Tab-separated table of C-alpha atoms and ligand atoms in Angstrom:
chain	number	residue	atom	x	y	z
M	1341	MET	CA	48.889	-72.392	34.471
M	1342	LYS	CA	51.117	-74.889	36.379
M	1343	THR	CA	54.803	-75.536	35.617
M	1344	GLY	CA	55.615	-78.099	38.336
M	1345	ASN	CA	58.215	-75.733	39.865
M	1346	THR	CA	56.829	-74.818	43.327
M	1347	LEU	CA	58.235	-71.319	43.487
M	1348	LEU	CA	57.418	-70.446	39.869
M	1349	ASP	CA	53.851	-71.749	40.322
M	1350	GLU	CA	53.452	-69.643	43.465
M	1351	PHE	CA	54.677	-66.562	41.642
M	1352	ILE	CA	52.428	-67.212	38.632
M	1353	SER	CA	49.417	-67.566	40.892
M	1354	ILE	CA	50.251	-64.263	42.652
M	1355	THR	CA	50.666	-62.612	39.230
M	1356	GLU	CA	47.274	-63.916	38.089
M	1357	GLU	CA	45.647	-62.597	41.267
M	1358	THR	CA	47.267	-59.172	41.171
M	1359	SER	CA	47.534	-58.213	37.484
M	1360	TYR	CA	43.815	-57.427	37.255
M	1361	THR	CA	42.375	-55.806	40.384
M	1362	ASN	CA	39.365	-53.555	40.969
M	1363	VAL	CA	41.444	-50.840	42.593
M	1364	ASN	CA	43.830	-48.432	40.942
M	1365	ILE	CA	47.126	-49.548	42.464
M	1366	SER	CA	50.287	-50.451	40.587
M	1367	ILE	CA	51.007	-54.056	39.607
M	1368	GLY	CA	54.260	-53.699	41.584
M	1369	GLU	CA	52.407	-52.728	44.742
M	1370	ALA	CA	49.688	-55.353	44.249
M	1371	PHE	CA	52.245	-58.105	43.667
M	1372	SER	CA	54.517	-57.055	46.531
M	1373	SER	CA	51.762	-56.945	49.130
M	1374	ARG	CA	50.482	-60.392	48.093
M	1375	TYR	CA	54.085	-61.691	48.014
M	1376	ASN	CA	54.720	-60.353	51.535
M	1377	ALA	CA	51.534	-61.976	52.800
M	1378	THR	CA	52.263	-65.379	51.223
M	1379	CYS	CA	55.844	-66.222	50.162
M	1380	LEU	CA	57.607	-64.139	52.805
M	1381	LYS	CA	55.497	-65.686	55.562
M	1382	LYS	CA	55.744	-69.219	54.188
M	1383	TYR	CA	59.524	-69.173	53.795
M	1384	LYS	CA	60.448	-67.029	56.780
M	1385	ASP	CA	62.282	-69.963	58.415
M	1386	ASP	CA	63.741	-71.308	55.167
M	1387	PRO	CA	66.626	-68.983	54.211
M	1388	LYS	CA	67.353	-70.858	50.953
M	1389	MET	CA	63.806	-70.529	49.599
M	1390	LEU	CA	63.606	-66.974	50.921
M	1391	THR	CA	66.730	-66.053	48.947
M	1392	TYR	CA	65.485	-67.834	45.799
M	1393	SER	CA	62.142	-66.082	45.949
M	1394	HIS	CA	63.809	-62.729	46.562
M	1395	ASP	CA	66.062	-63.246	43.500
M	1396	PHE	CA	63.091	-64.340	41.417
M	1397	LEU	CA	61.140	-61.124	42.119
M	1398	ARG	CA	63.132	-59.284	39.433
M	1399	THR	CA	62.285	-62.027	36.924
M	1400	ILE	CA	58.580	-61.651	37.635
M	1401	GLU	CA	58.809	-57.885	37.258
M	1402	CYS	CA	60.562	-58.423	33.899
M	1403	ILE	CA	57.833	-60.810	32.677
M	1404	ILE	CA	55.261	-58.119	33.433
M	1405	LEU	CA	57.376	-55.408	31.811
M	1406	THR	CA	57.680	-57.547	28.667
M	1407	THR	CA	53.889	-57.574	28.373
M	1408	ASP	CA	53.428	-53.877	29.073
M	1409	GLY	CA	56.658	-52.387	27.761
M	1410	ALA	CA	56.976	-50.206	30.890
M	1411	PHE	CA	60.216	-49.233	32.621
M	1412	SER	CA	58.850	-50.144	36.068
M	1413	TRP	CA	55.931	-52.235	37.347
M	1414	ASN	CA	55.229	-49.435	39.812
M	1415	LYS	CA	53.963	-47.344	36.866
M	1416	ILE	CA	51.476	-49.912	35.501
M	1417	SER	CA	47.919	-49.846	36.830
M	1418	SER	CA	46.599	-53.250	37.892
M	1419	MET	CA	43.070	-52.016	37.047
M	1420	SER	CA	43.131	-52.646	33.313
M	1421	ASN	CA	40.544	-52.633	30.508
M	1422	PHE	CA	42.675	-54.999	28.433
M	1423	LYS	CA	40.838	-58.054	27.089
M	1424	PHE	CA	42.948	-61.184	26.602
M	1425	GLN	CA	42.558	-63.390	23.550
M	1426	SER	CA	44.579	-66.431	24.671
M	1427	GLU	CA	46.818	-67.744	21.887
M	1428	GLU	CA	46.339	-65.166	19.127
M	1429	ASN	CA	49.098	-62.944	20.531
M	1430	PHE	CA	51.678	-65.580	19.643
M	1431	LEU	CA	50.874	-66.038	15.961
M	1432	GLN	CA	53.979	-66.001	13.798
M	1433	TRP	CA	54.395	-64.793	10.214
M	1434	ASP	CA	56.547	-67.844	9.442
M	1435	GLY	CA	59.417	-65.821	8.056
M	1436	LEU	CA	57.225	-63.626	5.852
M	1437	GLY	CA	57.477	-60.600	8.131
M	1438	TYR	CA	55.042	-58.159	9.680
M	1439	LYS	CA	54.451	-56.424	6.303
M	1440	THR	CA	52.316	-59.464	5.328
M	1441	ILE	CA	49.484	-57.942	7.336
M	1442	LEU	CA	49.112	-55.272	4.640
M	1443	ASP	CA	48.912	-57.978	1.963
M	1444	LEU	CA	46.170	-59.658	3.963
M	1445	LEU	CA	44.218	-56.418	4.401
M	1446	LEU	CA	44.566	-55.650	0.682
M	1447	LYS	CA	43.577	-59.211	-0.238
M	1448	ASN	CA	47.018	-59.809	-1.806
M	1449	TYR	CA	47.800	-62.958	0.151
M	1450	PRO	CA	48.305	-65.775	-0.785
M	1451	GLN	CA	48.052	-64.430	-4.382
M	1452	LYS	CA	48.662	-60.838	-5.494
M	1453	THR	CA	45.128	-60.484	-6.851
M	1454	GLY	CA	43.792	-57.762	-4.536
M	1455	TYR	CA	44.102	-53.982	-4.415
M	1456	ASN	CA	47.186	-52.157	-5.650
M	1457	ILE	CA	47.688	-48.943	-3.668
M	1458	ASP	CA	51.376	-48.423	-4.500
M	1459	HIS	CA	50.616	-45.308	-6.562
M	1460	GLN	CA	48.705	-43.829	-3.579
M	1461	LEU	CA	51.488	-44.305	-1.035
M	1462	SER	CA	54.184	-41.743	-0.261
M	1463	LEU	CA	56.915	-43.389	1.772
M	1464	GLU	CA	59.812	-41.805	3.694
M	1465	LYS	CA	57.692	-38.766	4.574
M	1466	THR	CA	57.830	-37.332	8.080
M	1467	VAL	CA	54.811	-35.203	8.928
M	1468	THR	CA	55.972	-32.137	10.853
M	1469	ARG	CA	52.787	-30.034	11.011
M	1470	ILE	CA	49.043	-30.770	10.915
M	1471	ILE	CA	47.120	-27.551	10.461
M	1472	LEU	CA	43.376	-27.452	10.998
M	1473	LYS	CA	41.672	-25.050	8.570
M	1474	ASN	CA	38.014	-23.975	8.521
M	1475	ASN	CA	36.870	-26.975	6.505
M	1476	SER	CA	40.048	-28.881	5.596
M	1477	VAL	CA	43.444	-29.963	6.911
M	1478	LYS	CA	46.898	-28.976	5.694
M	1479	ILE	CA	49.863	-31.316	6.173
M	1480	LYS	CA	53.482	-30.189	6.065
M	1481	CYS	CA	56.325	-32.688	5.727
M	1482	LYS	CA	59.993	-32.568	6.697
M	1483	ASP	CA	61.047	-32.653	3.009
M	1484	GLY	CA	59.111	-29.423	2.371
M	1485	SER	CA	56.148	-31.058	0.635
M	1486	GLU	CA	52.610	-30.024	1.592
M	1487	TYR	CA	49.214	-31.670	1.179
M	1488	SER	CA	45.643	-30.492	1.656
M	1489	SER	CA	42.831	-32.832	2.481
M	1490	ASP	CA	39.218	-32.853	3.670
M	1491	HIS	CA	40.144	-35.347	6.427
M	1492	VAL	CA	43.299	-36.837	7.904
M	1493	VAL	CA	43.642	-40.108	9.846
M	1494	PHE	CA	46.823	-39.789	11.906
M	1495	THR	CA	48.266	-43.033	13.311
M	1496	PRO	CA	51.654	-42.388	14.924
M	1497	SER	CA	52.729	-44.212	18.056
M	1498	LEU	CA	51.855	-42.729	21.436
M	1499	GLY	CA	55.602	-42.170	21.863
M	1500	VAL	CA	55.665	-39.844	18.848
M	1501	LEU	CA	52.584	-37.996	20.120
M	1502	LYS	CA	54.178	-37.567	23.568
M	1503	HIS	CA	57.345	-36.201	22.028
M	1504	GLU	CA	55.880	-34.070	19.248
M	1505	HIS	CA	52.272	-33.085	19.951
M	1506	LYS	CA	53.099	-29.525	20.999
M	1507	ASN	CA	54.888	-28.863	17.687
M	1508	LEU	CA	52.772	-31.044	15.409
M	1509	PHE	CA	49.304	-29.578	15.747
M	1510	MET	CA	48.078	-26.129	14.876
M	1511	PRO	CA	46.135	-25.118	16.879
M	1512	ARG	CA	47.618	-27.105	19.742
M	1513	LEU	CA	45.692	-30.081	21.089
M	1514	LYS	CA	43.441	-29.463	24.073
M	1515	ARG	CA	42.585	-31.399	27.216
M	1516	PRO	CA	41.473	-34.181	27.722
M	1517	LYS	CA	43.440	-35.408	24.681
M	1518	VAL	CA	46.676	-33.869	25.983
M	1519	ASP	CA	46.085	-35.553	29.367
M	1520	ALA	CA	45.594	-38.893	27.616
M	1521	ILE	CA	48.822	-38.443	25.618
M	1522	GLU	CA	50.800	-37.463	28.679
M	1523	ASP	CA	49.265	-39.913	31.156
M	1524	LEU	CA	49.091	-43.176	29.204
M	1525	GLY	CA	52.383	-45.079	29.347
M	1526	PHE	CA	54.768	-45.716	26.448
M	1527	ASP	CA	58.262	-46.777	27.481
M	1528	GLY	CA	60.425	-49.461	25.898
M	1529	VAL	CA	62.056	-52.881	25.791
M	1530	ILE	CA	65.216	-54.117	24.056
M	1531	LYS	CA	65.501	-57.276	21.998
M	1532	VAL	CA	68.997	-58.599	21.313
M	1533	ILE	CA	69.511	-61.007	18.434
M	1534	LEU	CA	72.612	-63.208	18.427
M	1535	GLU	CA	73.517	-65.175	15.316
M	1536	PHE	CA	75.889	-68.170	15.433
M	1537	THR	CA	77.403	-70.321	12.663
M	1538	THR	CA	75.883	-73.423	14.253
M	1539	PRO	CA	73.626	-73.803	17.262
M	1540	TRP	CA	75.480	-74.806	20.478
M	1541	TRP	CA	72.234	-75.282	22.448
M	1542	ARG	CA	70.286	-78.536	22.450
M	1543	ASN	CA	66.578	-77.709	22.655
M	1544	SER	CA	64.314	-74.929	21.522
M	1545	GLY	CA	62.617	-72.806	24.185
M	1546	GLU	CA	63.339	-69.995	26.621
M	1547	ILE	CA	65.506	-69.741	29.730
M	1548	PHE	CA	65.006	-67.267	32.581
M	1549	LEU	CA	68.250	-65.724	33.807
M	1550	VAL	CA	67.762	-65.237	37.572
M	1551	TRP	CA	70.530	-63.051	38.975
M	1552	ASN	CA	71.563	-63.875	42.550
M	1553	GLU	CA	73.547	-61.685	44.929
M	1554	GLU	CA	76.900	-63.194	43.967
M	1555	LYS	CA	76.353	-62.855	40.199
M	1556	ARG	CA	75.210	-59.253	40.664
M	1557	LYS	CA	78.363	-58.401	42.646
M	1558	ASN	CA	80.574	-59.889	39.921
M	1559	LEU	CA	78.823	-57.833	37.245
M	1560	ALA	CA	80.185	-54.539	38.544
M	1561	LYS	CA	83.828	-55.688	38.344
M	1562	ASP	CA	83.597	-57.939	35.245
M	1563	ILE	CA	81.557	-55.591	33.028
M	1564	PRO	CA	82.639	-52.127	34.178
M	1565	PHE	CA	80.826	-50.216	31.384
M	1566	GLY	CA	77.234	-49.304	30.692
M	1567	PRO	CA	74.602	-47.675	32.906
M	1568	THR	CA	73.745	-48.483	36.516
M	1569	LYS	CA	70.756	-47.303	38.528
M	1570	ASP	CA	70.067	-47.559	42.262
M	1571	GLY	CA	72.983	-49.961	42.577
M	1572	ASP	CA	71.686	-52.187	39.745
M	1573	HIS	CA	73.878	-53.041	36.756
M	1574	TRP	CA	72.201	-52.837	33.312
M	1575	LEU	CA	72.821	-56.558	32.688
M	1576	SER	CA	70.862	-57.541	35.801
M	1577	TRP	CA	67.806	-56.598	33.649
M	1578	PHE	CA	68.811	-59.088	30.938
M	1579	TYR	CA	66.372	-61.711	32.116
M	1580	LEU	CA	65.387	-64.003	29.228
M	1581	VAL	CA	67.036	-65.734	26.315
M	1582	GLY	CA	65.300	-68.048	23.866
M	1583	THR	CA	65.539	-69.720	20.511
M	1584	SER	CA	64.020	-68.114	17.431
M	1585	PRO	CA	61.058	-69.821	15.709
M	1586	ASN	CA	62.343	-69.126	12.213
M	1587	ASN	CA	66.117	-69.178	12.524
M	1588	SER	CA	67.744	-72.229	14.091
M	1589	LYS	CA	71.083	-70.379	14.385
M	1590	ALA	CA	69.761	-67.370	16.306
M	1591	LEU	CA	69.027	-66.625	19.950
M	1592	VAL	CA	66.812	-63.772	21.121
M	1593	GLY	CA	67.442	-61.999	24.418
M	1594	TRP	CA	65.300	-59.453	26.266
M	1595	ILE	CA	66.635	-56.513	28.311
M	1596	LEU	CA	64.130	-54.415	30.242
M	1597	GLY	CA	63.749	-51.849	32.981
M	1598	PRO	CA	64.532	-48.212	33.682
M	1599	MET	CA	67.924	-48.206	31.962
M	1600	VAL	CA	66.558	-49.173	28.501
M	1601	PRO	CA	67.142	-45.668	26.967
M	1602	LYS	CA	70.812	-45.737	28.053
M	1603	VAL	CA	71.349	-49.423	27.202
M	1604	GLU	CA	70.107	-48.783	23.644
M	1605	LYS	CA	73.039	-46.379	23.238
M	1606	LEU	CA	75.705	-49.009	24.014
M	1607	SER	CA	77.952	-49.907	21.078
M	1608	LYS	CA	77.620	-53.247	19.263
M	1609	ASP	CA	80.848	-54.457	20.885
M	1610	GLN	CA	79.703	-53.479	24.377
M	1611	MET	CA	76.375	-55.249	23.849
M	1612	LYS	CA	78.125	-58.339	22.526
M	1613	THR	CA	80.572	-58.427	25.471
M	1614	GLY	CA	77.722	-57.975	27.977
M	1615	VAL	CA	75.313	-60.571	26.604
M	1616	MET	CA	78.056	-63.156	25.932
M	1617	TYR	CA	79.378	-62.684	29.504
M	1618	THR	CA	75.846	-63.333	30.741
M	1619	LEU	CA	75.314	-66.433	28.606
M	1620	LYS	CA	78.671	-67.869	29.736
M	1621	THR	CA	77.889	-67.064	33.385
M	1622	PHE	CA	74.546	-68.860	33.308
M	1623	LEU	CA	75.059	-71.583	30.688
M	1624	GLY	CA	78.833	-71.933	30.338
M	1625	LYS	CA	79.022	-75.037	32.565
M	1626	ASP	CA	76.482	-76.982	30.531
M	1627	PHE	CA	77.224	-75.855	26.980
M	1628	ASN	CA	80.219	-75.249	24.792
M	1629	ILE	CA	79.286	-71.665	23.923
M	1630	THR	CA	80.800	-70.365	20.678
M	1631	GLU	CA	81.319	-66.758	19.587
M	1632	PRO	CA	78.415	-65.167	17.669
M	1633	ILE	CA	78.966	-63.955	14.107
M	1634	LYS	CA	76.512	-61.106	14.615
M	1635	VAL	CA	74.868	-59.320	17.557
M	1636	ILE	CA	72.262	-56.629	16.976
M	1637	HIS	CA	69.963	-54.880	19.427
M	1638	SER	CA	66.733	-52.929	18.897
M	1639	LYS	CA	66.683	-49.150	19.384
M	1640	TRP	CA	62.964	-48.430	19.394
M	1641	TYR	CA	63.111	-45.876	22.221
M	1642	MET	CA	65.571	-43.632	20.379
M	1643	ASN	CA	63.873	-44.192	17.000
M	1644	PRO	CA	62.136	-40.863	16.171
M	1645	ASN	CA	59.370	-42.755	14.319
M	1646	ILE	CA	58.360	-44.808	17.379
M	1647	ARG	CA	60.000	-43.528	20.594
M	1648	GLY	CA	59.192	-46.644	22.570
M	1649	THR	CA	57.368	-49.930	22.046
M	1650	TYR	CA	53.699	-50.311	23.057
M	1651	SER	CA	51.251	-48.440	25.264
M	1652	TYR	CA	50.059	-49.358	28.751
M	1653	GLU	CA	47.681	-47.978	31.370
M	1654	THR	CA	49.351	-46.038	34.178
M	1655	LEU	CA	48.067	-45.141	37.638
M	1656	ILE	CA	47.461	-41.576	36.404
M	1657	SER	CA	45.717	-42.539	33.138
M	1658	LYS	CA	43.230	-44.640	35.120
M	1659	LYS	CA	42.151	-41.531	37.047
M	1660	HIS	CA	40.446	-40.159	33.914
M	1661	GLY	CA	36.630	-40.393	33.923
M	1662	PRO	CA	36.110	-41.852	30.420
M	1663	SER	CA	38.942	-44.094	29.303
M	1664	ALA	CA	42.141	-42.320	28.324
M	1665	GLN	CA	42.150	-44.347	25.103
M	1666	GLU	CA	38.725	-42.931	24.195
M	1667	ALA	CA	39.994	-39.398	24.767
M	1668	LEU	CA	42.980	-40.168	22.559
M	1669	ALA	CA	40.716	-41.543	19.813
M	1670	GLU	CA	38.384	-38.515	19.829
M	1671	PRO	CA	38.608	-36.721	16.450
M	1672	ILE	CA	39.288	-32.990	16.166
M	1673	THR	CA	36.386	-31.121	14.693
M	1674	ALA	CA	36.716	-28.001	12.549
M	1675	LYS	CA	34.567	-24.859	12.778
M	1676	ASP	CA	32.091	-26.466	10.355
M	1677	GLY	CA	31.390	-29.154	12.992
M	1678	VAL	CA	32.891	-31.927	10.852
M	1679	PRO	CA	35.567	-34.246	12.291
M	1680	ARG	CA	38.684	-33.359	10.286
M	1681	ILE	CA	41.664	-34.897	12.144
M	1682	LEU	CA	41.004	-38.503	13.134
M	1683	PHE	CA	43.218	-40.720	15.297
M	1684	ALA	CA	43.942	-44.435	15.058
M	1685	GLY	CA	46.746	-46.753	16.244
M	1686	GLU	CA	47.108	-49.282	19.048
M	1687	ALA	CA	47.074	-46.719	21.880
M	1688	THR	CA	43.584	-45.556	20.840
M	1689	SER	CA	42.143	-49.066	21.322
M	1690	SER	CA	40.184	-49.303	24.588
M	1691	HIS	CA	40.579	-53.061	25.057
M	1692	ARG	CA	43.386	-54.304	22.783
M	1693	PHE	CA	45.976	-51.527	23.149
M	1694	GLY	CA	49.567	-52.672	22.654
M	1695	THR	CA	48.625	-55.228	19.985
M	1696	VAL	CA	48.543	-55.503	16.207
M	1697	ASP	CA	44.874	-56.508	16.128
M	1698	GLY	CA	44.099	-53.517	18.402
M	1699	ALA	CA	45.844	-51.228	15.909
M	1700	VAL	CA	44.019	-52.757	12.920
M	1701	GLU	CA	40.650	-52.554	14.654
M	1702	THR	CA	41.143	-48.808	15.279
M	1703	GLY	CA	41.844	-48.336	11.563
M	1704	TYR	CA	38.471	-49.907	10.750
M	1705	ARG	CA	36.850	-47.753	13.454
M	1706	GLU	CA	38.117	-44.532	11.860
M	1707	ALA	CA	37.348	-45.735	8.326
M	1708	ASP	CA	33.755	-46.377	9.452
M	1709	ARG	CA	33.634	-42.907	11.002
M	1710	LEU	CA	34.792	-41.387	7.712
M	1711	LEU	CA	32.299	-43.414	5.675
M	1712	LYS	CA	29.506	-42.075	7.885
M	1713	ILE	CA	30.731	-38.499	7.486
M	1714	LEU	CA	31.012	-38.961	3.726
M	1715	LYS	CA	27.683	-40.797	3.728
M	1716	VAL	CA	29.221	-43.697	1.756
M	1717	LYS	CA	27.710	-47.148	2.255
H	487	LIG	C1	59.163	-56.225	20.732
H	487	LIG	C2	57.719	-56.117	20.364
H	487	LIG	C3	56.947	-57.233	20.406
H	487	LIG	C4	55.590	-57.164	20.061
H	487	LIG	N1	54.839	-58.302	20.090
H	487	LIG	C5	53.559	-58.264	19.743
H	487	LIG	C6	52.795	-59.463	19.679
H	487	LIG	O1	53.298	-60.557	19.932
H	487	LIG	N2	51.478	-59.358	19.326
H	487	LIG	C7	50.901	-58.166	19.027
H	487	LIG	O2	49.715	-58.142	18.676
H	487	LIG	N3	51.614	-57.014	19.078
H	487	LIG	C8	52.913	-57.027	19.421
H	487	LIG	N4	53.643	-55.871	19.468
H	487	LIG	C9	52.939	-54.560	19.344
H	487	LIG	C10	52.611	-54.182	17.940
H	487	LIG	O3	53.771	-54.304	17.125
H	487	LIG	C11	52.113	-52.717	17.956
H	487	LIG	O4	51.072	-52.575	18.878
H	487	LIG	C12	51.615	-52.298	16.592
H	487	LIG	O5	52.627	-52.422	15.610
H	487	LIG	C13	51.156	-50.861	16.628
H	487	LIG	O6	50.715	-50.477	15.350
H	487	LIG	P1	50.382	-48.956	15.066
H	487	LIG	O7	49.954	-48.887	13.635
H	487	LIG	O8	49.487	-48.402	16.109
H	487	LIG	O9	51.764	-48.177	15.273
H	487	LIG	P2	53.139	-48.334	14.498
H	487	LIG	O10	53.333	-49.730	14.027
H	487	LIG	O11	54.160	-47.714	15.409
H	487	LIG	O12	52.950	-47.431	13.197
H	487	LIG	C14	53.027	-46.031	13.263
H	487	LIG	C15	53.637	-45.533	11.972
H	487	LIG	O13	53.631	-44.112	11.987
H	487	LIG	C16	54.843	-43.674	11.419
H	487	LIG	N5	55.108	-42.309	11.939
H	487	LIG	C17	55.405	-41.925	13.184
H	487	LIG	N6	55.556	-40.597	13.257
H	487	LIG	C18	55.350	-40.116	12.004
H	487	LIG	C19	55.385	-38.824	11.426
H	487	LIG	N7	55.630	-37.714	12.140
H	487	LIG	N8	55.143	-38.709	10.094
H	487	LIG	C20	54.852	-39.790	9.330
H	487	LIG	N9	54.811	-41.051	9.831
H	487	LIG	C21	55.060	-41.205	11.151
H	487	LIG	C22	55.891	-44.679	11.890
H	487	LIG	O14	57.022	-44.656	11.047
H	487	LIG	C23	55.107	-45.970	11.786
H	487	LIG	O15	55.246	-46.534	10.502
H	487	LIG	C24	55.003	-55.912	19.739
H	487	LIG	C25	55.794	-54.765	19.670
H	487	LIG	C26	57.146	-54.859	19.982
H	487	LIG	C27	57.983	-53.627	19.901
């Protein structure tokens, strides 16, 4: 991919070379050593380019963190099993929402002529205990209800498993599944949506916000609230703002990095002050920026039903013999030798973890497993 911007093209080419290596080192380490050997050498006598490229490093880290949902690129292994499928990742639901996927699976789109499973669904139920019996499984829910079943397919996020697995399962899960849960990565990202009465921007697209030394210094005095870490202000991880494909009056911003859990906890007013300060700092000279009528930010990391965003492969998870995702997907078998507790969800996909199609494919995988057990064709 070429953009015509020399520095950006150089950084993209380093990213392409270092995101998929044959050795288990972090993407951060792989990128930095290639950057030191190329950019640093090339621009050693050009202080302006050296400063630009130094400032742009954070932006590159953020692009990678957006893909992997990690808090740091030093946690992500560059030796990945992930298989890319070019454009499919960017399909939109055209305003219909993510729930449309269920309509598609149930053959209820474009017309509601497929399966109706409403009477078989119990919503707003939090499973608190999964108890393996001799030849069945018992489920206990937060509202006191209980269910018994021959088999269970459990599909929570990896974040929920990390947080709850010790309390959820009776008996407790064993290694290597526990290793997989603990070692695979599941951190978080924040999306900020800003709604305006009328758009003040001219074109659709995305803009990288590259923080230089001066802007960073001003942050501390101009926005004196919110978390800081290692001398970094939380807003220095606000790196991208773009238009929304289905709402011409909305902008979408991305905030990443190690402070995500604390940034999620900021109040609406603090978030609004921070993101508007940033937009005015970067775009105020070129646009007549108006006040938003609404600012909301995601809180996936603190959400007890998710506890993060999407899974990624860490340096530690890549040390497992068989893939950590395979260990996570392995069903739990009862004394009768029959798989009773089955696992699906994006983090159990060996090649498409972190994606919707990866999650769907694992559902089919476990359904096929069940059909074989039940000897149904
Ligand atoms: C900002 C963002 C952007 C993304 N962009 C893309 C993209 O462009 N393309 C793409 O393919 N993917 C994208 N993804 C990833 C994709 O959304 C996920 O990989 C996918 O939704 C995972 O599906 P899942 O069924 O495995 O898990 P989830 O969707 O997390 O479903 C798990 C379900 O389990 C429920 N649950 C959890 N704990 C319990 C419990 N104890 N009891 C009962 N129920 C429980 C939860 O409420 C939830 O409904 C994105 C994700 C985010 C956050």
